[in-house]
Coordinates of C-alpha atoms in Angstrom, one line a residue:
M1 CA 12.3 -16.8 1.7
I2 CA 9.6 -18.9 3.5
N3 CA 10.3 -22.6 3.6
D4 CA 7.1 -23.9 2.1
I5 CA 7.8 -27.5 3.0
T6 CA 8.4 -27.2 6.7
P7 CA 8.2 -23.6 7.8
D8 CA 9.1 -22.8 11.3
F9 CA 7.3 -19.5 12.2
P10 CA 8.2 -19.4 15.9
N11 CA 11.9 -19.9 15.1
G12 CA 11.8 -17.5 12.3
E13 CA 10.6 -17.0 8.7
A14 CA 10.4 -14.2 6.2
V15 CA 7.1 -14.0 4.4
L16 CA 6.4 -12.1 1.2
I17 CA 3.0 -10.6 1.2
D18 CA 1.3 -8.6 -1.7
K19 CA -0.5 -5.9 0.3
P20 CA -3.9 -4.9 -1.2
V21 CA -5.1 -1.3 -1.6
R22 CA -6.7 0.4 1.4
R23 CA -5.1 -1.8 3.9
T24 CA -2.3 -0.7 6.2
S25 CA 1.0 -2.5 6.6
F26 CA 0.1 -3.1 10.2
D27 CA -3.1 -4.8 9.0
M28 CA -0.9 -7.4 7.2
V29 CA 1.3 -7.9 10.2
H30 CA -1.8 -8.5 12.4
R31 CA -3.2 -11.1 10.0
V32 CA 0.1 -12.9 9.7
R33 CA 0.5 -12.9 13.5
K34 CA -2.9 -14.3 13.9
A35 CA -2.4 -17.0 11.2
V36 CA 0.9 -18.3 12.5
N37 CA 0.1 -17.8 16.2
V38 CA 3.4 -16.1 16.9
K39 CA 3.6 -13.0 19.0
K40 CA 6.8 -11.6 17.5
V41 CA 6.0 -10.4 14.0
G42 CA 7.0 -7.2 12.1
H43 CA 7.4 -5.8 8.6
A44 CA 10.4 -4.4 6.8
G45 CA 9.2 -1.2 5.3
T46 CA 5.8 0.5 5.4
L47 CA 3.5 0.9 2.4
D48 CA 0.9 3.6 2.5
P49 CA -2.7 2.4 2.7
L50 CA -3.4 3.4 -0.9
A51 CA -0.3 1.7 -2.2
T52 CA -0.1 -2.0 -3.1
G53 CA 2.7 -4.5 -3.4
L54 CA 5.5 -6.2 -1.7
L55 CA 5.8 -6.4 2.1
I56 CA 8.4 -8.5 3.8
I57 CA 7.0 -9.7 7.1
C58 CA 9.3 -11.4 9.6
T59 CA 8.3 -13.9 12.3
G60 CA 10.1 -15.1 15.5
R61 CA 13.8 -14.7 15.4
F62 CA 13.8 -13.3 11.9
T63 CA 12.5 -10.0 13.3
K64 CA 16.2 -9.4 14.0
K65 CA 16.7 -9.3 10.2
I66 CA 14.1 -6.5 9.6
S67 CA 16.7 -3.8 9.4
E68 CA 18.6 -5.9 6.8
F69 CA 15.5 -6.1 4.6
S70 CA 14.6 -2.5 5.3
N71 CA 18.0 -1.2 4.0
L72 CA 17.5 -2.8 0.6
N73 CA 16.7 -0.7 -2.5
K74 CA 13.1 -0.6 -3.6
V75 CA 11.4 -0.7 -7.1
Y76 CA 8.0 0.8 -7.7
T77 CA 5.6 1.2 -10.6
G78 CA 2.8 3.8 -10.6
I79 CA 1.0 6.8 -12.1
I80 CA 1.8 10.5 -11.6
S81 CA -1.1 12.6 -12.7
L82 CA -0.4 16.2 -13.8
G83 CA -2.4 19.4 -13.3
K84 CA -3.8 18.8 -9.8
T85 CA -2.3 18.7 -6.3
T86 CA -3.4 17.4 -2.9
P87 CA -2.0 18.1 0.6
S88 CA -0.9 14.5 1.0
Y89 CA 0.6 14.3 -2.5
D90 CA -1.7 11.3 -3.3
L91 CA -5.5 10.6 -3.1
E92 CA -5.7 10.3 0.7
T93 CA -6.8 14.0 0.7
D94 CA -8.9 16.2 -1.5
F95 CA -7.6 18.3 -4.4
D96 CA -6.4 21.7 -3.4
S97 CA -5.4 23.1 -6.8
V98 CA -6.2 22.6 -10.5
N99 CA -3.8 23.9 -13.1
E100 CA -3.5 24.0 -16.9
I101 CA -1.3 21.4 -18.6
A102 CA -1.8 22.3 -22.3
G103 CA 1.7 23.5 -22.7
I104 CA 3.4 20.3 -21.5
D105 CA 4.7 17.8 -24.1
E106 CA 6.4 14.4 -23.9
K107 CA 9.9 15.9 -24.3
A108 CA 9.4 17.9 -21.1
V109 CA 8.1 14.8 -19.2
Y110 CA 11.2 12.8 -20.2
K111 CA 13.6 15.6 -19.4
T112 CA 12.0 16.1 -16.0
A113 CA 12.3 12.4 -15.1
E114 CA 16.0 12.5 -16.1
G115 CA 16.5 15.3 -13.6
F116 CA 15.7 13.1 -10.7
I117 CA 18.5 10.5 -11.4
G118 CA 21.2 10.6 -8.8
T119 CA 21.6 11.7 -5.2
S120 CA 19.5 14.5 -3.7
F121 CA 17.8 15.6 -0.5
Q122 CA 14.1 15.0 0.1
L123 CA 11.8 16.6 2.7
P124 CA 9.4 14.0 4.2
P125 CA 5.8 14.9 3.6
M126 CA 3.6 16.1 6.5
Y127 CA 1.2 13.2 5.7
S128 CA 3.7 10.5 6.8
A129 CA 4.5 8.3 9.8
V130 CA 7.8 10.1 10.4
K131 CA 7.8 11.2 14.0
K132 CA 8.4 14.7 15.4
N133 CA 8.6 15.0 19.3
G134 CA 7.3 11.4 19.5
R135 CA 4.2 12.1 17.4
A136 CA 3.6 11.0 13.8
L137 CA 3.7 13.9 11.3
Y138 CA 0.3 13.0 9.8
K139 CA -1.3 13.7 13.2
Y140 CA -0.1 17.3 13.0
A141 CA -1.1 17.5 9.3
R142 CA -4.7 16.4 10.0
K143 CA -5.0 19.3 12.4
G144 CA -3.7 21.7 9.8
V145 CA -0.3 22.1 11.6
E146 CA 2.9 22.1 9.7
V147 CA 6.1 21.4 11.6
E148 CA 9.8 21.6 10.7
R149 CA 11.3 18.5 9.2
K150 CA 14.8 17.4 8.3
E151 CA 15.7 16.6 4.8
R152 CA 16.9 13.0 4.0
E153 CA 19.5 12.0 1.4
I154 CA 18.0 9.7 -1.2
E155 CA 19.2 8.3 -4.5
V156 CA 17.2 7.5 -7.6
F157 CA 19.0 4.9 -9.7
R158 CA 16.5 4.9 -12.6
F159 CA 13.3 6.6 -13.5
D160 CA 11.7 5.0 -16.5
I161 CA 8.7 6.6 -18.2
K162 CA 6.6 3.6 -19.4
K163 CA 3.7 5.5 -21.0
I164 CA 2.5 9.0 -21.3
D165 CA -1.3 9.5 -21.5
L166 CA -1.7 13.0 -20.2
P167 CA -2.5 14.0 -17.6
D168 CA -1.2 10.5 -16.5
I169 CA 2.4 9.4 -16.6
H170 CA 3.1 5.7 -16.1
F171 CA 6.5 5.0 -14.6
E172 CA 8.9 2.6 -12.9
I173 CA 11.5 3.8 -10.5
E174 CA 14.3 2.3 -8.4
V175 CA 15.3 4.1 -5.2
T176 CA 17.1 3.9 -1.9
P177 CA 15.1 3.0 1.2
G178 CA 13.3 5.8 2.9
T179 CA 12.4 7.6 -0.4
Y180 CA 8.9 8.9 -0.7
I181 CA 7.5 8.4 -4.2
R182 CA 4.6 10.8 -3.3
V183 CA 7.2 13.5 -2.8
I184 CA 8.8 12.7 -6.2
A185 CA 5.4 13.0 -7.8
H186 CA 4.8 16.3 -6.1
D187 CA 8.2 17.6 -7.1
F188 CA 7.7 16.4 -10.6
G189 CA 4.7 18.6 -10.9
Q190 CA 6.5 21.5 -9.4
K191 CA 9.3 21.2 -11.9
L192 CA 6.8 21.2 -14.8
G193 CA 5.0 24.2 -13.2
C194 CA 1.6 22.5 -13.2
G195 CA 1.4 20.5 -10.0
A196 CA 1.0 16.8 -9.8
Y197 CA -0.1 14.0 -7.4
L198 CA 0.6 10.3 -7.1
K199 CA -2.4 8.5 -8.5
S200 CA -1.3 5.0 -7.9
L201 CA 1.7 3.1 -6.5
R202 CA 2.8 -0.5 -6.4
R203 CA 6.0 -1.8 -4.9
T204 CA 7.3 -4.6 -7.1
A205 CA 10.7 -5.4 -5.5
I206 CA 12.8 -5.1 -2.4
G207 CA 16.4 -5.9 -3.2
P208 CA 16.3 -9.3 -4.9
Y209 CA 12.8 -10.1 -3.6
S210 CA 9.9 -9.8 -6.1
V211 CA 6.2 -9.3 -5.6
D212 CA 5.7 -12.1 -8.2
D213 CA 6.7 -14.5 -5.5
A214 CA 4.5 -13.0 -2.8
F215 CA 1.3 -14.4 -1.2
A216 CA -2.0 -12.5 -1.3
I217 CA -2.9 -12.4 2.4
E218 CA -5.8 -14.8 1.9
E219 CA -3.5 -17.2 0.2
F220 CA -1.1 -17.1 3.1
E221 CA -3.8 -17.7 5.6
N222 CA -5.1 -20.7 3.6
F223 CA -1.5 -22.0 3.3
V224 CA -1.0 -21.9 7.1
T225 CA -4.4 -23.5 7.6
N226 CA -3.6 -26.4 5.2
L227 CA -0.2 -26.9 7.0
A228 CA -2.0 -27.3 10.3
D229 CA -4.6 -29.7 8.8
N230 CA -1.9 -31.8 7.3
E231 CA -0.1 -32.0 10.7
H232 CA -3.2 -33.6 12.2
I233 CA -3.6 -36.3 9.5

């Protein structure tokens, strides 16, 4: 990714950023743009504000590569919590139902996860940035309006249950681009008959690129500042 010896941000670099919770993907783009002082900056795949993890941010001519990065498969870890639902399928909105989970055992959890493996069609959630008539769906949702959406074909390559501590299910999942893990969490609860929401989410990989190699945004800003200072020595 980024050439950490002599990076050329105006000409083009791809920067790996570990997005913190409660910050938008655009927040990260803005801070990278300000740090490198390059107007043309964009990211390859949105993360929800409550999600953390890997963002690939391209500068300069590398913005032409955004679609290449966006089309890579994604790996996430997270927690699905059973027995409650929210309109947004995560903690962005308040709970709107509470259900009993006493009859659910580990065998049912594993079997349900196995049922997601393979190709299927997924309906984008109303609380999303997908646009309808030029307007983001979440803007309709916040006004209590539900609009018709088109299903998208997705594929789940693996869905590993790492730990079961009911109501929480810790998982790792690998999916095609454009897959909403919030929807998988919601559908998981529907299949078990108790409801569920996505309690936490972290993107750990995009294709061959790992969050282990990413900068925290503050680290990146310090890195660029040190580069500038060294150039003036």
